[in-house]
Amino acid sequence: MTEQPQPTFPPPGAAPVLRVGVLGSGTVGTQVVRLLLEQADDFAARSGARMEITGIAVRNLDAPRDPAVPRELLTDDATAVATGNDLVVELIGGIEPARTLILAAFKAGASVITGNKALIAAHGPELYDAAAAAGTDFYYEAAVAGAVPVVYALRESMAGDRVTSVLGIVNGTTNYILDEMSTKGLSFDEVLATAQALGYAEADPTADVDGLDAAAKAAIIASLAFHTRVGLSDVQVEGIRSVTADDIREAHASGCELKLLAIAQRREDEHAHGVSVRVHPALVPADHPLASVHGAYNAVLVEAESAGRLMFYGQGAGGAPTASAVLSDVVAAAAHRVNGGQAPRESSYARLPILGPEAAVTRYQIQLRVEDAAGSLAAMAGVFADNEVSINSVRQSAYVTSDGAAVVTFVTHPAPVFHLDAAVEGLRASDRVMEVVSVRRVEGQ
């Protein structure tokens, strides 16, 4: 058996040394530090530079730490870490002091790597401009979908194509909750409690279950996909608190799964021109790729004119997966320091208008309690026709409720939301309709 050659690494001192500062030592920061130390030779070979961690900024020096984090590197002087290194890794999260520290790092000439989606969604243009003014790199792969390389794909791999839509599951906590409700028949509150016990959900789950985390990611995705500045306030958001076990059962009866989706669409038709960005629960047909994304996984489906459909799938959260994305950016930034070159700058040349929620194109599933009498279906079909909405399917339950109502479920063809909403209001006003039980969007066809 032929002996395989062993990999060779540059000997210590053969490669230039880059100083690395880490802001934050939580779950992700701990993994970043551990891997940088344990695999120092590999990272030197990949980037052309040896990376030396000079400081790890934390709020509380005395808090318990993972043994992987050398205590001698800990400091509570975050400004010194931000301004005294070649590469700065920001993993604090939130808006402040992260924003101030990143701007200070750029002013000091450092390249910055972050996973802070809330900050980028709120202050992205300011940060892009600061990086450009300093001539340094700004990387943020870990800000969207953890280890899934969505940012790289949109910012670099798709630069030669024209993206038309992005549809994704970008929050692992909500996908876990909806998946458990779907497979085990549990209520939202039951699954949320389990998710908190397992560490999937925070003690305050607002950012996840109200869709705010997904909305920040959707803003970043849309900005990259459509070369247009999209902020958090431009995203229409609905969370999953209102989802019930009945909603899940009705989805299954329609051959669908219920998912929290981030959706970014480019519209150029007779009704609208611009970008629509939204986050909301939606029914996804069981044969659609996103319907089979289970647990806390993330998946993003990109549609482009030349490439067609591309899907990215993987772990969207957790220390090690997110650290993987951070370190890919660290290697790229270090290589630029050694060999020249720079990260892609912000591309916002298209300046497409941001469309309101009424301009989105989608399908609705509408469940009604109606008068169980001849002519009821014809009357409801007339309401849809009057509002320029085409019906895809109709399903009537085999039973009649105690008050003599029939339960009917309509699924529409795609239509602008303002037409769909008008049809729903028309149904509410109809003498034949006793109750509009639920209205859910249907995506993925």
mmCIF file of C-alpha atoms in Angstrom, residues 204-405:
data_model
loop_
_atom_site.group_PDB
_atom_site.id
_atom_site.type_symbol
_atom_site.label_atom_id
_atom_site.label_comp_id
_atom_site.label_asym_id
_atom_site.label_seq_id
_atom_site.Cartn_x
_atom_site.Cartn_y
_atom_site.Cartn_z
ATOM 1 C CA ASP A 204 -37.760 35.979 25.612
ATOM 2 C CA PRO A 205 -38.586 34.419 22.211
ATOM 3 C CA THR A 206 -39.991 37.611 20.691
ATOM 4 C CA ALA A 207 -37.343 38.079 17.978
ATOM 5 C CA ASP A 208 -37.899 34.561 16.702
ATOM 6 C CA VAL A 209 -41.617 33.854 17.052
ATOM 7 C CA ASP A 210 -42.714 37.359 15.992
ATOM 8 C CA GLY A 211 -40.611 37.104 12.831
ATOM 9 C CA LEU A 212 -38.173 39.932 13.632
ATOM 10 C CA ASP A 213 -35.040 37.795 13.294
ATOM 11 C CA ALA A 214 -36.222 36.461 9.939
ATOM 12 C CA ALA A 215 -37.141 39.985 8.831
ATOM 13 C CA ALA A 216 -33.609 41.289 9.463
ATOM 14 C CA LYS A 217 -32.245 38.420 7.377
ATOM 15 C CA ALA A 218 -34.835 39.056 4.662
ATOM 16 C CA ALA A 219 -33.695 42.690 4.429
ATOM 17 C CA ILE A 220 -30.077 41.584 3.923
ATOM 18 C CA ILE A 221 -31.092 38.948 1.370
ATOM 19 C CA ALA A 222 -33.181 41.411 -0.633
ATOM 20 C CA SER A 223 -30.444 44.063 -0.595
ATOM 21 C CA LEU A 224 -27.951 41.575 -2.014
ATOM 22 C CA ALA A 225 -30.305 39.899 -4.471
ATOM 23 C CA PHE A 226 -31.734 43.054 -6.031
ATOM 24 C CA HIS A 227 -28.844 45.558 -5.669
ATOM 25 C CA THR A 228 -31.153 47.853 -3.724
ATOM 26 C CA ARG A 229 -30.959 49.172 -0.178
ATOM 27 C CA VAL A 230 -33.606 47.387 1.873
ATOM 28 C CA GLY A 231 -33.959 48.102 5.593
ATOM 29 C CA LEU A 232 -35.800 46.323 8.365
ATOM 30 C CA SER A 233 -38.649 48.835 8.171
ATOM 31 C CA ASP A 234 -39.200 47.852 4.524
ATOM 32 C CA VAL A 235 -40.095 44.256 5.462
ATOM 33 C CA GLN A 236 -43.713 43.307 6.114
ATOM 34 C CA VAL A 237 -43.663 40.974 9.137
ATOM 35 C CA GLU A 238 -46.055 38.455 10.667
ATOM 36 C CA GLY A 239 -44.895 35.877 13.207
ATOM 37 C CA ILE A 240 -46.217 32.456 14.196
ATOM 38 C CA ARG A 241 -47.946 33.142 17.535
ATOM 39 C CA SER A 242 -51.357 32.889 15.854
ATOM 40 C CA VAL A 243 -50.689 29.455 14.317
ATOM 41 C CA THR A 244 -52.930 26.785 15.840
ATOM 42 C CA ALA A 245 -53.165 23.019 15.676
ATOM 43 C CA ASP A 246 -56.253 23.521 13.492
ATOM 44 C CA ASP A 247 -54.145 25.532 11.017
ATOM 45 C CA ILE A 248 -51.661 22.670 10.826
ATOM 46 C CA ARG A 249 -54.423 20.092 10.275
ATOM 47 C CA GLU A 250 -55.993 22.238 7.549
ATOM 48 C CA ALA A 251 -52.612 22.581 5.859
ATOM 49 C CA HIS A 252 -52.208 18.810 5.861
ATOM 50 C CA ALA A 253 -55.710 18.389 4.437
ATOM 51 C CA SER A 254 -54.607 20.619 1.550
ATOM 52 C CA GLY A 255 -51.424 18.600 1.023
ATOM 53 C CA CYS A 256 -49.192 21.273 2.519
ATOM 54 C CA GLU A 257 -46.861 22.072 5.399
ATOM 55 C CA LEU A 258 -46.966 25.381 7.290
ATOM 56 C CA LYS A 259 -43.633 27.246 7.395
ATOM 57 C CA LEU A 260 -42.433 30.708 8.389
ATOM 58 C CA LEU A 261 -40.996 32.065 5.148
ATOM 59 C CA ALA A 262 -38.823 35.021 4.236
ATOM 60 C CA ILE A 263 -39.762 36.102 0.721
ATOM 61 C CA ALA A 264 -38.087 38.651 -1.524
ATOM 62 C CA GLN A 265 -39.496 39.209 -5.013
ATOM 63 C CA ARG A 266 -38.662 41.456 -7.931
ATOM 64 C CA ARG A 267 -41.842 42.592 -9.704
ATOM 65 C CA GLU A 268 -41.866 44.086 -13.176
ATOM 66 C CA ASP A 269 -45.335 43.855 -14.673
ATOM 67 C CA GLU A 270 -48.322 46.011 -15.502
ATOM 68 C CA HIS A 271 -49.321 46.223 -11.830
ATOM 69 C CA ALA A 272 -46.026 47.062 -10.096
ATOM 70 C CA HIS A 273 -42.317 47.699 -10.531
ATOM 71 C CA GLY A 274 -39.972 47.192 -7.596
ATOM 72 C CA VAL A 275 -39.098 44.889 -4.729
ATOM 73 C CA SER A 276 -41.474 43.178 -2.323
ATOM 74 C CA VAL A 277 -40.033 41.793 0.936
ATOM 75 C CA ARG A 278 -42.077 39.987 3.561
ATOM 76 C CA VAL A 279 -41.982 37.421 6.354
ATOM 77 C CA HIS A 280 -45.059 35.413 7.306
ATOM 78 C CA PRO A 281 -46.375 31.900 7.884
ATOM 79 C CA ALA A 282 -47.384 30.226 4.626
ATOM 80 C CA LEU A 283 -48.594 26.898 3.338
ATOM 81 C CA VAL A 284 -45.990 25.127 1.218
ATOM 82 C CA PRO A 285 -47.048 22.186 -1.011
ATOM 83 C CA ALA A 286 -45.720 18.864 0.314
ATOM 84 C CA ASP A 287 -43.724 18.242 -2.883
ATOM 85 C CA HIS A 288 -41.919 21.595 -2.621
ATOM 86 C CA PRO A 289 -38.271 21.420 -1.420
ATOM 87 C CA LEU A 290 -38.926 23.689 1.561
ATOM 88 C CA ALA A 291 -41.724 21.459 2.871
ATOM 89 C CA SER A 292 -39.194 18.773 3.833
ATOM 90 C CA VAL A 293 -36.938 21.090 5.873
ATOM 91 C CA HIS A 294 -37.291 19.765 9.411
ATOM 92 C CA GLY A 295 -36.131 20.708 12.901
ATOM 93 C CA ALA A 296 -33.928 23.756 13.337
ATOM 94 C CA TYR A 297 -32.498 23.610 9.814
ATOM 95 C CA ASN A 298 -32.534 26.485 7.326
ATOM 96 C CA ALA A 299 -32.993 26.436 3.567
ATOM 97 C CA VAL A 300 -33.033 29.160 0.936
ATOM 98 C CA LEU A 301 -34.336 28.823 -2.622
ATOM 99 C CA VAL A 302 -33.023 31.322 -5.167
ATOM 100 C CA GLU A 303 -34.602 31.823 -8.591
ATOM 101 C CA ALA A 304 -32.505 33.531 -11.261
ATOM 102 C CA GLU A 305 -33.006 34.157 -14.962
ATOM 103 C CA SER A 306 -29.990 32.189 -16.200
ATOM 104 C CA ALA A 307 -29.167 29.784 -13.362
ATOM 105 C CA GLY A 308 -32.787 28.823 -12.720
ATOM 106 C CA ARG A 309 -33.529 27.407 -9.280
ATOM 107 C CA LEU A 310 -30.742 27.000 -6.692
ATOM 108 C CA MET A 311 -31.237 25.653 -3.171
ATOM 109 C CA PHE A 312 -29.007 26.119 -0.128
ATOM 110 C CA TYR A 313 -29.623 23.951 2.929
ATOM 111 C CA GLY A 314 -27.949 23.380 6.280
ATOM 112 C CA GLN A 315 -27.710 24.255 9.945
ATOM 113 C CA GLY A 316 -28.806 27.815 10.469
ATOM 114 C CA ALA A 317 -27.821 28.263 14.092
ATOM 115 C CA GLY A 318 -25.553 26.920 16.817
ATOM 116 C CA GLY A 319 -22.020 27.673 17.888
ATOM 117 C CA ALA A 320 -20.010 25.447 15.555
ATOM 118 C CA PRO A 321 -22.083 25.946 12.360
ATOM 119 C CA THR A 322 -22.122 29.719 12.760
ATOM 120 C CA ALA A 323 -18.424 29.750 13.634
ATOM 121 C CA SER A 324 -17.795 27.962 10.344
ATOM 122 C CA ALA A 325 -19.319 30.903 8.466
ATOM 123 C CA VAL A 326 -17.389 33.432 10.565
ATOM 124 C CA LEU A 327 -14.083 31.671 9.953
ATOM 125 C CA SER A 328 -14.627 31.471 6.207
ATOM 126 C CA ASP A 329 -14.800 35.270 6.277
ATOM 127 C CA VAL A 330 -11.734 35.470 8.536
ATOM 128 C CA VAL A 331 -9.712 33.437 6.032
ATOM 129 C CA ALA A 332 -10.870 35.597 3.116
ATOM 130 C CA ALA A 333 -10.094 38.855 4.943
ATOM 131 C CA ALA A 334 -6.675 37.555 6.033
ATOM 132 C CA ALA A 335 -5.823 36.484 2.478
ATOM 133 C CA HIS A 336 -6.641 39.973 1.232
ATOM 134 C CA ARG A 337 -4.327 41.460 3.856
ATOM 135 C CA VAL A 338 -1.487 39.278 2.611
ATOM 136 C CA ASN A 339 -2.112 39.093 -1.135
ATOM 137 C CA GLY A 340 -4.123 42.217 -1.905
ATOM 138 C CA GLY A 341 -7.713 42.444 -3.051
ATOM 139 C CA GLN A 342 -10.829 43.246 -1.072
ATOM 140 C CA ALA A 343 -14.307 42.014 -0.300
ATOM 141 C CA PRO A 344 -17.117 43.038 -2.655
ATOM 142 C CA ARG A 345 -18.424 46.498 -1.944
ATOM 143 C CA GLU A 346 -22.084 47.278 -1.484
ATOM 144 C CA SER A 347 -23.986 47.028 -4.762
ATOM 145 C CA SER A 348 -27.093 49.228 -4.643
ATOM 146 C CA TYR A 349 -27.025 50.639 -8.153
ATOM 147 C CA ALA A 350 -30.516 49.347 -9.090
ATOM 148 C CA ARG A 351 -32.323 51.532 -6.527
ATOM 149 C CA LEU A 352 -35.582 49.688 -7.104
ATOM 150 C CA PRO A 353 -38.687 51.045 -5.348
ATOM 151 C CA ILE A 354 -39.765 49.193 -2.212
ATOM 152 C CA LEU A 355 -43.308 47.980 -2.721
ATOM 153 C CA GLY A 356 -45.972 47.909 -0.039
ATOM 154 C CA PRO A 357 -47.613 44.699 1.174
ATOM 155 C CA GLU A 358 -50.535 45.120 -1.205
ATOM 156 C CA ALA A 359 -48.233 44.666 -4.217
ATOM 157 C CA ALA A 360 -47.037 41.179 -3.295
ATOM 158 C CA VAL A 361 -48.126 38.334 -5.571
ATOM 159 C CA THR A 362 -49.178 35.194 -3.723
ATOM 160 C CA ARG A 363 -51.972 32.648 -3.307
ATOM 161 C CA TYR A 364 -54.488 32.404 -0.488
ATOM 162 C CA GLN A 365 -56.125 29.471 1.222
ATOM 163 C CA ILE A 366 -59.434 30.716 2.624
ATOM 164 C CA GLN A 367 -61.578 28.567 4.925
ATOM 165 C CA LEU A 368 -65.214 29.571 5.293
ATOM 166 C CA ARG A 369 -68.334 28.529 7.133
ATOM 167 C CA VAL A 370 -71.112 29.013 4.595
ATOM 168 C CA GLU A 371 -74.840 28.476 4.282
ATOM 169 C CA ASP A 372 -75.369 24.847 3.245
ATOM 170 C CA ALA A 373 -77.773 25.615 0.419
ATOM 171 C CA ALA A 374 -77.974 25.508 -3.347
ATOM 172 C CA GLY A 375 -76.195 28.446 -4.975
ATOM 173 C CA SER A 376 -73.736 29.143 -2.150
ATOM 174 C CA LEU A 377 -70.672 27.988 -4.074
ATOM 175 C CA ALA A 378 -71.767 29.921 -7.156
ATOM 176 C CA ALA A 379 -72.216 33.069 -5.070
ATOM 177 C CA MET A 380 -68.720 32.765 -3.592
ATOM 178 C CA ALA A 381 -67.186 32.040 -6.992
ATOM 179 C CA GLY A 382 -68.801 35.272 -8.173
ATOM 180 C CA VAL A 383 -67.071 37.220 -5.390
ATOM 181 C CA PHE A 384 -63.684 35.887 -6.489
ATOM 182 C CA ALA A 385 -64.430 36.688 -10.149
ATOM 183 C CA ASP A 386 -65.565 40.219 -9.316
ATOM 184 C CA ASN A 387 -62.152 40.828 -7.699
ATOM 185 C CA GLU A 388 -60.110 39.276 -10.527
ATOM 186 C CA VAL A 389 -59.054 36.260 -8.483
ATOM 187 C CA SER A 390 -58.966 32.833 -10.104
ATOM 188 C CA ILE A 391 -59.838 29.746 -8.023
ATOM 189 C CA ASN A 392 -57.386 26.844 -8.084
ATOM 190 C CA SER A 393 -59.338 24.365 -5.961
ATOM 191 C CA VAL A 394 -62.380 23.999 -3.709
ATOM 192 C CA ARG A 395 -62.792 21.477 -0.920
ATOM 193 C CA GLN A 396 -65.928 21.000 1.160
ATOM 194 C CA SER A 397 -65.897 19.056 4.405
ATOM 195 C CA ALA A 398 -68.126 15.978 4.500
ATOM 196 C CA TYR A 399 -69.891 17.178 7.626
ATOM 197 C CA VAL A 400 -72.279 20.032 8.371
ATOM 198 C CA THR A 401 -71.768 21.963 11.616
ATOM 199 C CA SER A 402 -74.406 22.042 14.361
ATOM 200 C CA ASP A 403 -75.691 25.402 13.141
ATOM 201 C CA GLY A 404 -76.234 24.084 9.607
ATOM 202 C CA ALA A 405 -73.085 25.508 8.039
#
